[in-house]
Coordinates of C-alpha atoms in Angstrom, one line a residue:
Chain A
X1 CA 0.0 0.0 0.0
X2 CA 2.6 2.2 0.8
X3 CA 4.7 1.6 -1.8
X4 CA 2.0 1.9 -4.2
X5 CA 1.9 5.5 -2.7
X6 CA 5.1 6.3 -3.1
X7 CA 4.8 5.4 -7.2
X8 CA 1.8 7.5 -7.6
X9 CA 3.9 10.3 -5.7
X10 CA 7.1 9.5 -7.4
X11 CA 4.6 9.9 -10.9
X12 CA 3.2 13.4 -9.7
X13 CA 6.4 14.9 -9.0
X14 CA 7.4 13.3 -12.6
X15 CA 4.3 14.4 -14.2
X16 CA 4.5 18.4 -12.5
X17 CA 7.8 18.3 -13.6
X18 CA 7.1 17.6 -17.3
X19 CA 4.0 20.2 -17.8
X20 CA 6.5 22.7 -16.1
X21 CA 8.6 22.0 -18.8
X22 CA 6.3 21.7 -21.5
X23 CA 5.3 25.2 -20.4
X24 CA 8.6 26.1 -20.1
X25 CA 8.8 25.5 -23.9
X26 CA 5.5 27.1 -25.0
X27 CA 6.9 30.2 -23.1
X28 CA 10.1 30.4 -25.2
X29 CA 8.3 29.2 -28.3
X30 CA 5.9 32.5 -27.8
X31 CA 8.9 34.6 -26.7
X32 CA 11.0 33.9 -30.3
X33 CA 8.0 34.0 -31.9
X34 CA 6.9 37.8 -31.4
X35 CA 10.7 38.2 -31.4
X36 CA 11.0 37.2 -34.8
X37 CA 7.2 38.9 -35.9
X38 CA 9.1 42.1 -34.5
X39 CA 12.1 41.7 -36.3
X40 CA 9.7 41.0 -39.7
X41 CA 8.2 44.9 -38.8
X42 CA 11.6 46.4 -38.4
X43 CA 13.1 45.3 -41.6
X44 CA 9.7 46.7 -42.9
X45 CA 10.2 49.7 -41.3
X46 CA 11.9 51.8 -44.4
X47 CA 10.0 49.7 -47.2
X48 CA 8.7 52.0 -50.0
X49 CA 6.3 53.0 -50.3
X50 CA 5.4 54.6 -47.0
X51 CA 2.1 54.5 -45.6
X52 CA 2.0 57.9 -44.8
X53 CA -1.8 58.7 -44.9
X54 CA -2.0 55.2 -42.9
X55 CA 0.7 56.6 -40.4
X56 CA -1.2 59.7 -40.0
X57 CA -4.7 58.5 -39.0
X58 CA -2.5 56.0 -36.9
X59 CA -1.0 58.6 -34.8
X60 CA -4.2 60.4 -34.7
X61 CA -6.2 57.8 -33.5
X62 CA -3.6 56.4 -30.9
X63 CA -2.2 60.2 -29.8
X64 CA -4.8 62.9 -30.2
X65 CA -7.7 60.1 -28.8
X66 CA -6.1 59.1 -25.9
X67 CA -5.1 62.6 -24.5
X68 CA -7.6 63.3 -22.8
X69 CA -7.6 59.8 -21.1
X70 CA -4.0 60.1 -20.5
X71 CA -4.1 63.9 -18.9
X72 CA -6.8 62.5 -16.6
X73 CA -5.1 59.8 -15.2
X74 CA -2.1 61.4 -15.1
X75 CA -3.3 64.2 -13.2
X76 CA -4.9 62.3 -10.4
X77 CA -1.8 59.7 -9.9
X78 CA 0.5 62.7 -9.7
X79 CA -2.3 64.3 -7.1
X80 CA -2.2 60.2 -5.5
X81 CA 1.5 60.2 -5.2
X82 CA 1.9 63.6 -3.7
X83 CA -0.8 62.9 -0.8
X84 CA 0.9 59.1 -0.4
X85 CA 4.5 60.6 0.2
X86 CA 3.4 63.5 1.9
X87 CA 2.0 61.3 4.7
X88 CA 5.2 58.9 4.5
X89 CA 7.8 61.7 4.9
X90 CA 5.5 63.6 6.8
X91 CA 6.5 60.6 9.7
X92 CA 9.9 61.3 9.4
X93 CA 9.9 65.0 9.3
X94 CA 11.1 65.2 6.1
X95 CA 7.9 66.5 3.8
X96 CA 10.6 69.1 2.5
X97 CA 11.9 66.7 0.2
X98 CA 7.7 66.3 -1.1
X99 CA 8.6 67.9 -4.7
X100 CA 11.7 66.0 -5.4
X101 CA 10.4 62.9 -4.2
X102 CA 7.5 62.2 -5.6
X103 CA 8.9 63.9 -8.9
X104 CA 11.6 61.0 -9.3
X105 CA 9.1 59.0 -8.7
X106 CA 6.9 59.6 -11.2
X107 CA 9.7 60.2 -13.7
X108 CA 11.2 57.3 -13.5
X109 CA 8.2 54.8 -12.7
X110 CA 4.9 55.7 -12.5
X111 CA 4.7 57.8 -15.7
X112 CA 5.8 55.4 -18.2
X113 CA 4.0 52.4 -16.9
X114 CA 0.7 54.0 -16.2
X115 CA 1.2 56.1 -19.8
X116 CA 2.4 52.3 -21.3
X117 CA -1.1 50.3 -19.6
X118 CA -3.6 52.7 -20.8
X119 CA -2.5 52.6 -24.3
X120 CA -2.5 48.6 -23.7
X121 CA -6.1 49.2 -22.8
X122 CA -6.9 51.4 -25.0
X123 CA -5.6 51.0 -28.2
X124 CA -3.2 47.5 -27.7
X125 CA -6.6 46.1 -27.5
X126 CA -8.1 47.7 -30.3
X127 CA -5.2 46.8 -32.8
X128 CA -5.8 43.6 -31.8
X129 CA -9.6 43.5 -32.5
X130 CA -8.8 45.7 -35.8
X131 CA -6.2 42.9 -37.1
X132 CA -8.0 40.1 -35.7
X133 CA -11.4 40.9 -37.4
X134 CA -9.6 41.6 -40.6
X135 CA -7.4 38.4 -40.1
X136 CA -10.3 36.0 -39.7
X137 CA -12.8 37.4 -42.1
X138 CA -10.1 37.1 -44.6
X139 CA -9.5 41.2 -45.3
X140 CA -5.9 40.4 -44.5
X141 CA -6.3 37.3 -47.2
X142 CA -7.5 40.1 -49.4
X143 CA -4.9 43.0 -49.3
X144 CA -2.2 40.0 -50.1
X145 CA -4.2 39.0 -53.2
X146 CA -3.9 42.8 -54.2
X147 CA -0.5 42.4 -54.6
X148 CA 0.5 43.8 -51.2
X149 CA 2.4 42.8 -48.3
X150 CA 0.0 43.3 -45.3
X151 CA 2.7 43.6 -42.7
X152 CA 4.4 47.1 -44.3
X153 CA 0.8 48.0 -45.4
X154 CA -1.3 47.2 -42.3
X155 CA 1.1 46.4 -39.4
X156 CA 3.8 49.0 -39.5
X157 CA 2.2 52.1 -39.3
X158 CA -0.2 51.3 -36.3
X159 CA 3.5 49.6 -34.5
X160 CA 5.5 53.3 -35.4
X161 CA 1.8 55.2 -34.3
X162 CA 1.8 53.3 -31.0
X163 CA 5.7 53.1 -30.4
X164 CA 5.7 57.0 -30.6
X165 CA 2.8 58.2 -29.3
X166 CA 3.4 56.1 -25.9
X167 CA 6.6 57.8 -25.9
X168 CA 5.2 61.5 -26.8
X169 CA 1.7 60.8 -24.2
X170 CA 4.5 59.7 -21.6
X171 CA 5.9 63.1 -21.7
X172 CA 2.4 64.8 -22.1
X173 CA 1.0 62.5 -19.0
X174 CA 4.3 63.5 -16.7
X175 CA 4.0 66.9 -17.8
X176 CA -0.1 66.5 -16.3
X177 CA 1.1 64.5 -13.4
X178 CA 3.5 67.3 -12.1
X179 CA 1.2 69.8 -12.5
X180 CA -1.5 67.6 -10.8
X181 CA 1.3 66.9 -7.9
X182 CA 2.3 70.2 -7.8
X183 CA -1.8 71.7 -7.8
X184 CA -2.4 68.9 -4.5
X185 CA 0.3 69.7 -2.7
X186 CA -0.6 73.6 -2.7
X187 CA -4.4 73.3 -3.0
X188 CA -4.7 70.3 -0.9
X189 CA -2.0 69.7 1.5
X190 CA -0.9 73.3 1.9
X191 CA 2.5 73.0 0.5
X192 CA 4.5 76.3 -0.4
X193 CA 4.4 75.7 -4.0
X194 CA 8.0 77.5 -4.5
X195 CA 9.6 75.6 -1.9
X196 CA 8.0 72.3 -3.6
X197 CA 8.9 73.8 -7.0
X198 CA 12.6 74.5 -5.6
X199 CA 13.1 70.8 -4.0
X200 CA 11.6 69.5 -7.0
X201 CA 14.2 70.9 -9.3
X202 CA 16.8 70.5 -6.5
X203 CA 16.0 66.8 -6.4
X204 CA 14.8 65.7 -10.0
X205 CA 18.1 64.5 -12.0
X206 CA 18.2 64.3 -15.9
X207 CA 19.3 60.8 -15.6
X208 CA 16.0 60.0 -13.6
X209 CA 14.2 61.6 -16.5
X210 CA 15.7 59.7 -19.3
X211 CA 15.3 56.6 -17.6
X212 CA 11.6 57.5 -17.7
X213 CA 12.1 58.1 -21.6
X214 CA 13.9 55.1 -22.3
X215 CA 11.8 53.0 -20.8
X216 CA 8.8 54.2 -22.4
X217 CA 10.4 53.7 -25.9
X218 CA 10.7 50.2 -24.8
X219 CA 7.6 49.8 -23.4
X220 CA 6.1 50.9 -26.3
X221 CA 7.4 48.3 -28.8
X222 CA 6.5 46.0 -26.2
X223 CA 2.5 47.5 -26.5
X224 CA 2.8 47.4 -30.5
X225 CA 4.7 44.3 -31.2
X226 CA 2.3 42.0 -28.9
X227 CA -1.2 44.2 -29.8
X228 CA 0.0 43.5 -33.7
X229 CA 1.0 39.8 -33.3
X230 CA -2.0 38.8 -31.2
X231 CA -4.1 40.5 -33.6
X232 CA -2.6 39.4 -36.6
X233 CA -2.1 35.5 -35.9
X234 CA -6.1 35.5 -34.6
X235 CA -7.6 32.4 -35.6
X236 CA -10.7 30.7 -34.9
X237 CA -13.4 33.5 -35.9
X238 CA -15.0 35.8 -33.5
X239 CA -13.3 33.3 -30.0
X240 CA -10.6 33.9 -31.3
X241 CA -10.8 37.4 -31.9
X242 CA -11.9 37.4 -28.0
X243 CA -8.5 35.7 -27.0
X244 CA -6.3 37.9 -29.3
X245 CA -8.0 41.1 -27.4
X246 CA -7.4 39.5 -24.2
X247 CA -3.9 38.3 -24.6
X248 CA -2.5 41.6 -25.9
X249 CA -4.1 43.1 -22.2
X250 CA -2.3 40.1 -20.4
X251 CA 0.6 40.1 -22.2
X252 CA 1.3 43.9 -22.4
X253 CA 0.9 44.1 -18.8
X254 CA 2.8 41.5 -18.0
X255 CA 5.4 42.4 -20.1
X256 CA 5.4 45.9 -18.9
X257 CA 5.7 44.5 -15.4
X258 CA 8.9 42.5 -16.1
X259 CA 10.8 44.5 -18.2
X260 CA 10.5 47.5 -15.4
X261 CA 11.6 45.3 -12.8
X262 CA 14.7 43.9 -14.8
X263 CA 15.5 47.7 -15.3
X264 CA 15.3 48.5 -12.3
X265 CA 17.1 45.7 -11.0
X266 CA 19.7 46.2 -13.6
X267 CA 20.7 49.4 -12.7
X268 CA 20.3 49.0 -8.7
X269 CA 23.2 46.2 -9.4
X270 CA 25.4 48.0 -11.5
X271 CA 24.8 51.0 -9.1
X272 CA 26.1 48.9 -6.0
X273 CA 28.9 47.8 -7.9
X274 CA 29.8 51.3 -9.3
X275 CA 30.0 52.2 -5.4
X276 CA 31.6 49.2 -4.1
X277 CA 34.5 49.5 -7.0
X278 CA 34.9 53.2 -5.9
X279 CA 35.0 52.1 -2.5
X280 CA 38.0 49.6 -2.9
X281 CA 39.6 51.6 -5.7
X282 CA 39.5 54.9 -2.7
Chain B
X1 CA 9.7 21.7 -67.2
X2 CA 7.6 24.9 -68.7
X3 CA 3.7 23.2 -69.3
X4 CA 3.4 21.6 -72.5
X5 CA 0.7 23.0 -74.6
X6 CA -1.2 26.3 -74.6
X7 CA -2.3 26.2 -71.1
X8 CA -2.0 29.6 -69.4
X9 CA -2.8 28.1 -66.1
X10 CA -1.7 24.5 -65.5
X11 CA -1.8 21.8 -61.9
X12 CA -0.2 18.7 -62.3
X13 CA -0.3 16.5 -60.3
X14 CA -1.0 18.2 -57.6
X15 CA -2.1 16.9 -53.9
X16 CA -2.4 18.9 -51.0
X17 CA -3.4 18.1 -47.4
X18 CA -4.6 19.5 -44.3
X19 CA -3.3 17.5 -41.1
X20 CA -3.9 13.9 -42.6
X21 CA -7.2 14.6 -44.8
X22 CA -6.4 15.0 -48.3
X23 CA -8.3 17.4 -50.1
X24 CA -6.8 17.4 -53.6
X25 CA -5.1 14.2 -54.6
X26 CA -2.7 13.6 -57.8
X27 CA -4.7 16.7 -59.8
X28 CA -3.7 18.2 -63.1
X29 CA -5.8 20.7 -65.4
X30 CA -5.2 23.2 -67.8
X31 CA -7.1 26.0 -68.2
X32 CA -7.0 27.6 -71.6
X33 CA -6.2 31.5 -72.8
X34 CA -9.7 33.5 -72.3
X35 CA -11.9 30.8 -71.5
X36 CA -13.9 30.9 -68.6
X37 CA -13.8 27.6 -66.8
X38 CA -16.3 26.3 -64.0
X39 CA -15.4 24.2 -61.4
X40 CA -17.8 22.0 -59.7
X41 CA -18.3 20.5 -56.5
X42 CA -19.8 19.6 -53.1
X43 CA -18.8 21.2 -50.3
X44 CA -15.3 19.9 -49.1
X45 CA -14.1 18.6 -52.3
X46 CA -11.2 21.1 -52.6
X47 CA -12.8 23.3 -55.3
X48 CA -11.8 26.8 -53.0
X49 CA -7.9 25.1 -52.1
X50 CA -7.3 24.6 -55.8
X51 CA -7.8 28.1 -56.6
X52 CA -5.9 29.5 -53.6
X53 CA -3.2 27.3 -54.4
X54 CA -3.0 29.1 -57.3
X55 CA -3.1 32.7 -56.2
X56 CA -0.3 31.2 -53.7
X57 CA -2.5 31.7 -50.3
X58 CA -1.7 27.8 -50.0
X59 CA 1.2 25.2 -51.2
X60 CA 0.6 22.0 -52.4
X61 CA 2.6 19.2 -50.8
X62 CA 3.5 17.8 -54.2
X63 CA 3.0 18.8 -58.0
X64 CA 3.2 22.0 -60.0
X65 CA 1.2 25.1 -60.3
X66 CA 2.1 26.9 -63.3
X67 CA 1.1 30.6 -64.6
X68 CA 2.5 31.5 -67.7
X69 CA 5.7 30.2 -67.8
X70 CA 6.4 30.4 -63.9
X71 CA 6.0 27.8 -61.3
X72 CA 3.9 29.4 -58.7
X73 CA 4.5 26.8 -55.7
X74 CA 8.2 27.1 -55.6
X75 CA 7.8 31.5 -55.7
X76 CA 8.8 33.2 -52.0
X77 CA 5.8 35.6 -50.9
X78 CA 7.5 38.3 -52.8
X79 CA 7.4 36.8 -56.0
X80 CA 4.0 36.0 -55.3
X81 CA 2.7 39.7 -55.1
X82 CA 3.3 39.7 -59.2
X83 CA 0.9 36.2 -59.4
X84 CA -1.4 38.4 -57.3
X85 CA -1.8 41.0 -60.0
X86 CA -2.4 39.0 -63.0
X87 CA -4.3 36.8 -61.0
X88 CA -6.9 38.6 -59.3
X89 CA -9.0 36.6 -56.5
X90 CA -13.1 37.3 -55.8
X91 CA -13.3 35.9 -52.2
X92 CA -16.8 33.4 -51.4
X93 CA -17.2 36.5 -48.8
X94 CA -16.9 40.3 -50.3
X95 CA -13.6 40.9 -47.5
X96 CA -14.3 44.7 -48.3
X97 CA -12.1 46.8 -45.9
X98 CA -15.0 47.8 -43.4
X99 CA -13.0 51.1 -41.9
X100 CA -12.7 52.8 -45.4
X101 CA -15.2 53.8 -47.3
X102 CA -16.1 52.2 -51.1
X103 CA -14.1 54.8 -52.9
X104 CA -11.0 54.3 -50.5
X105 CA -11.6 50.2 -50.8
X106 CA -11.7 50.0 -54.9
X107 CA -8.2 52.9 -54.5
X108 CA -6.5 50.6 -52.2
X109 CA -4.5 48.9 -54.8
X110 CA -4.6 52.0 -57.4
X111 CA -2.6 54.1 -55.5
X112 CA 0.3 51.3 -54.1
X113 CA 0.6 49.8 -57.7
X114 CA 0.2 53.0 -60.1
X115 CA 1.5 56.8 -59.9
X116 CA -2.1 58.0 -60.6
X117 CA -3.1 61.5 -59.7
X118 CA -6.2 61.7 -57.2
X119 CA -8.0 62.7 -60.4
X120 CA -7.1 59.8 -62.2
X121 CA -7.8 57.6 -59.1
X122 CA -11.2 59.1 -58.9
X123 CA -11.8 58.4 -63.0
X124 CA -11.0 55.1 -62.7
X125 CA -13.0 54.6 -59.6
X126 CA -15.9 56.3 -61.4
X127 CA -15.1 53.6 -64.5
X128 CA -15.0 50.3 -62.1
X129 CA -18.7 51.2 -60.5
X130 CA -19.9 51.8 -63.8
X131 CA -18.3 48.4 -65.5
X132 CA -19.6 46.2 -62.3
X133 CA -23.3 47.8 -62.8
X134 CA -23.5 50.3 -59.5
X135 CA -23.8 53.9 -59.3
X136 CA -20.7 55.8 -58.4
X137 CA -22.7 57.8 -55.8
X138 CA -22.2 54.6 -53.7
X139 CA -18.1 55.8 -53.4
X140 CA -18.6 57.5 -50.2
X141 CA -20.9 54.5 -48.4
X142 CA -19.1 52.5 -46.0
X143 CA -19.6 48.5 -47.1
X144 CA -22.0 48.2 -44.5
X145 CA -24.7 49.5 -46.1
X146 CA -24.7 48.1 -48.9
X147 CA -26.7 45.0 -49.4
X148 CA -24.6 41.8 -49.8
X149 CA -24.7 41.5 -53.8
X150 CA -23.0 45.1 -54.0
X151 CA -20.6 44.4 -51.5
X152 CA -19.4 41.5 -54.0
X153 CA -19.3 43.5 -57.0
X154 CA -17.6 46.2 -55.5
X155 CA -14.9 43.5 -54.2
X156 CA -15.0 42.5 -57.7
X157 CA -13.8 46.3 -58.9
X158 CA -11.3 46.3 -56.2
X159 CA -10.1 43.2 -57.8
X160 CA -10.2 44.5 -61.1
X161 CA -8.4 47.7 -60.8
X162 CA -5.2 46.0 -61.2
X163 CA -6.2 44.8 -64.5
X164 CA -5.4 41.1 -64.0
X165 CA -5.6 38.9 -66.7
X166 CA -6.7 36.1 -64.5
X167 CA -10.0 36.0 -62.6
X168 CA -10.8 33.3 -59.6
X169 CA -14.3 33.4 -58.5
X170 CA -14.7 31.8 -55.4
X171 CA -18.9 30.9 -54.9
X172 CA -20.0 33.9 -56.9
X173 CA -22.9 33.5 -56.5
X174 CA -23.8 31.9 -52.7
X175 CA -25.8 34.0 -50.7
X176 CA -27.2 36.1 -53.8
X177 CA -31.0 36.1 -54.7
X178 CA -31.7 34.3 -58.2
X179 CA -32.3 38.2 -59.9
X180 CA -28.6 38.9 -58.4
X181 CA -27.1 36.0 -58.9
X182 CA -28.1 36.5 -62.8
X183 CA -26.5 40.0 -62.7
X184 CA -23.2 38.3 -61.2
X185 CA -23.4 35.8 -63.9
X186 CA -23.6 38.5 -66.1
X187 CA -21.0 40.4 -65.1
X188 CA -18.8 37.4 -65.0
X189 CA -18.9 37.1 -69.1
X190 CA -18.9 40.9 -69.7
X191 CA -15.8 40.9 -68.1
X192 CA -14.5 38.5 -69.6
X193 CA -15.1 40.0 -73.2
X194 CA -14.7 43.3 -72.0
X195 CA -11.3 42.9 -70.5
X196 CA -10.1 39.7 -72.1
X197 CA -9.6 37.9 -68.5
X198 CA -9.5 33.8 -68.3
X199 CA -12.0 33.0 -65.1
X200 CA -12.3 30.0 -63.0
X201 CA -15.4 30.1 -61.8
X202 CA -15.4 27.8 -58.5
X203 CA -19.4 26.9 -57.5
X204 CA -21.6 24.6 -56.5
X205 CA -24.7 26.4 -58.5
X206 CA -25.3 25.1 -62.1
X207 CA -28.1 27.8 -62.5
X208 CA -24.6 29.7 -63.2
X209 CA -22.6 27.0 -65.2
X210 CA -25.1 27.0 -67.7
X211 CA -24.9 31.2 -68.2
X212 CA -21.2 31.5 -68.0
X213 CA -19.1 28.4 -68.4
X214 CA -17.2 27.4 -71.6
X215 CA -15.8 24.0 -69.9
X216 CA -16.5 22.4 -66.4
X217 CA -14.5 20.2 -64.2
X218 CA -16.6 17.8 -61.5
X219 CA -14.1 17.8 -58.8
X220 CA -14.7 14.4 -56.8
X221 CA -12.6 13.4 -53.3
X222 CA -9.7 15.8 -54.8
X223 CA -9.5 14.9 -58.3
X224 CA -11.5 16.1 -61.7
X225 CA -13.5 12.9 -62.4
X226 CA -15.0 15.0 -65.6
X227 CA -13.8 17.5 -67.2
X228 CA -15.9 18.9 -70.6
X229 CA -17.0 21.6 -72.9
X230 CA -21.0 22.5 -70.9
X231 CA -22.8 20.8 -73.4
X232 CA -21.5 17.6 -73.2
X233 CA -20.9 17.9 -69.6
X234 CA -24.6 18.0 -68.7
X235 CA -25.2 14.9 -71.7
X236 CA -22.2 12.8 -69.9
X237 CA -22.9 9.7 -68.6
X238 CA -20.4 9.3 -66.3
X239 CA -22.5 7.9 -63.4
X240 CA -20.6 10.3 -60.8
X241 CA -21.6 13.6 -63.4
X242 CA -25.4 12.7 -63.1
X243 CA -25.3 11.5 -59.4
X244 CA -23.9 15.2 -59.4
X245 CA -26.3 17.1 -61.6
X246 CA -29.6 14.7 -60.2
X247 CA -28.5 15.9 -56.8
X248 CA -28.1 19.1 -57.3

């Protein structure tokens, strides 16, 4: 009997072990293959002729719709922040240090990921309803038996719209989010506004706001590349329109997630080394 | 090997499968210069795979597809956008671009193919309504209000705007009431004089093989099992032909 156990344990662990690897595979299967869908746009990228009137309602429809969305949002999270740390330092006496704070803050992380998740919401999902719709009622079938390669007619001017405009709304929605800090702290908490304006400038470095850049130019082709693959590999009519719409929200996120947190932990590593070289070297 | 004979559009032997059914199974036709041949079928007998195999939307797992003098199953998908001008393909379903309007759906692949002027774009756009029978006030409707049957033929002038010299018609006809379907039908032959096209002509309707087909194929479990000029076809008495025409 109890060796009987023992098999059907010894089988489990052998069982768990080989879904986690099956999975494991799946997970690098879907990694290279969105790596090599992205690579397909960028060697599209410069293909003649442009899709310029394609390029232009892109950016339209992904920027101009999604400001007000994005200067709402971004407002109230810069308002969020400031209350949040205000009580924080507020514990350790140090609420002088409110503007630079919560500025770095939202420089570096807030901004881009909030900017990066709405437009993941927002128009990720749509792309992928747009592509998936044409994909599985054979539109996409259609522009190839025109002669045409869908991916530089279709695909890369919605990837350059969305890889640009999260990069232009992230600088639009920080912009908001200071001003909505800024408005709180003065309106709301009764902060000096100069003296936050003075810390915040005092405290703010340029590094911390190109990180913010940089990482919303990456999360941006993160947004685009999975929002155009999920859409435009849909299969399996209106279902699996449904599951390309929810993977690209999945996904994005996901992604969004991991990528900040290698970042970060990239550059908190490289930091403590910097110091700890100094530190012998002195 | 370049096909033998005078056969613009050639399969031999040609099988293809999906998974482990096989749908077309050691096939070979030729379809002449300007005739308009009719391919007919029951539902899963590979009628819509043999035409997509030859605008290169699907390979064959054995054989050749020849157009002209080129082998279109061994082309990359770049080589394959030149197939896809001479060879123009009328989906079963109208796949009109539903975000742009009819004007900006017929100029789709006017303005990547040609250096036309928006003038010139709008003439010919004008022209293409007229020669698929609708009035060129439709241009600024979006396709979803227009009935079915005009959704097809302005597919078809999408299609033709290229000026292909090949025409596959994929189930013309389904869907259509009989009045439409005639004006499809009609359509189908005017073009075909008008612009000197060869069709295939892929159906299950024989309403429509009588009006427009010079020869017909019976396509059978993947293979032609009769292939003749209309008139003899519906006289033949191959037991499979009249099983065929009886049921239908």
């Amino acid at each position: 009997m109890e060796e009987r156990a023992i098999n059907l344990w010894s089988l489990g662990i052998f069982h768990l072990l080989g879904r986690i690897f099956i999975n494991l595979g799946l997970l690098i299967e879907g990694i290279g293959a969105r790596a090599i869908f992205l690579w397909q746009v960028v060697l599209k990228l410069a293909k003649r002729p442009f899709e310029v009137r394609e390029l232009m309602l892109q950016l339209y429809l992904v920027g101009v719709r999604s400001l007000g969305i994005v200067a709402v949002s971004g407002f109230f999270v810069g308002g969020i922040i400031v209350i949040q740390f205000n009580y924080a330092l507020g514990l350790f006496g140090a609420r002088v240090y409110l503007g630079g704070v919560t500025t770095s803050g939202l420089l570096r992380e807030v901004g881009p990921v909030l900017v990066a998740i709405m437009i993941a919401g927002r128009i990720g999902a749509f792309i992928a309803a747009e592509m998936g719709t044409m994909k599985v009622t054979e539109q996409i079938d259609a522009v190839r038996c025109l002669g045409l390669d869908p991916i530089p007619v279709l695909l890369v001017p919605r990837f350059l719209a969305v890889v640009t405009m999260v990069f232009l709304l992230t600088i639009f929605g920080l912009i908001i989010g200071l001003v909505g800090g800024a408005g709180t702290a003065w309106l709301l908490l009764g902060v000096n506004l100069s003296y936050y304006l003075t810390n915040l400038l005092k405290l703010t470095t340029v590094s911390a706001l190109l990180l913010g850049m940089v990482k919303s130019f990456i999360f941006g082709i993160l947004v685009a590349t999975i929002s155009c693959y999920e859409g435009y590999c849909a299969s399996a009519g209106a279902e699996g329109v449904g599951r390309a719409v929810n993977r690209t929200l999945v996904y994005s996120s996901i992604s969004i997630f991991l990528v900040d947190y290698i970042i970060a932990a990239i550059i908190s590593i490289t930091f403590t080394l910097a110091k700890s070289i100094i530190f012998t070297i002195g | 090997m370049e096909p033998d004979g005078a056969g613009m559009i050639e399969f031999k032997r040609v099988w293809k499968k999906f998974g482990s059914q096989v749908v077309v199974r050691d096939l070979s036709l030729k379809v002449e210069d300007g005739e308009i041949f009719f391919i007919l079928g029951k539902t899963g007998a590979g009628k819509t795979v043999l035409i997509r195999m030859l605008a290169g939307l699907l390979k064959p797992e054995q054989g050749e597809i020849w157009l002209e003098d080129k082998r279109v199953d061994l082309m990359t998908e770049d080589a394959l956008k030149d197939v896809r001008r001479k060879c123009g393909l009328i989906f079963q379903s109208p796949t009109l671009f539903d975000s742009l309007r009819v004007f900006e759906n017929i100029a789709f692949g006017l303005r990547r193919h040609f250096d036309f002027s928006e003038a010139e774009i709008e003439a010919r756009v004008r022209n293409l309504l007229e020669l698929v029978h609708l009035d060129p006030q439709i241009a600024d409707q979006y396709p979803e209000f227009l009935s079915f049957g005009m959704q097809k033929r302005v597919s078809l002038a999408r299609t033709i705007a290229l000026e292909p010299k090949y025409l596959l018609y994929d189930e013309p006809t389904t869907g259509l009431d009989p009045f439409t379907a005639r004006q499809i039908n009609q359509l189908i032959k005017e073009l075909r004089d008008k612009l000197q096209v060869t069709s295939i002509v892929v159906s299950h309707d024989l309403e429509s093989m009588r009006e427009v087909s010079d020869r017909v194929g019976l396509l059978e479990d993947g293979r032609f099992v009769e292939i003749a000029p209309t008139g003899e076809f519906e006289k033949s008495s191959n037991p499979l032909v009249r099983r065929f025409l009886e049921a239908v």
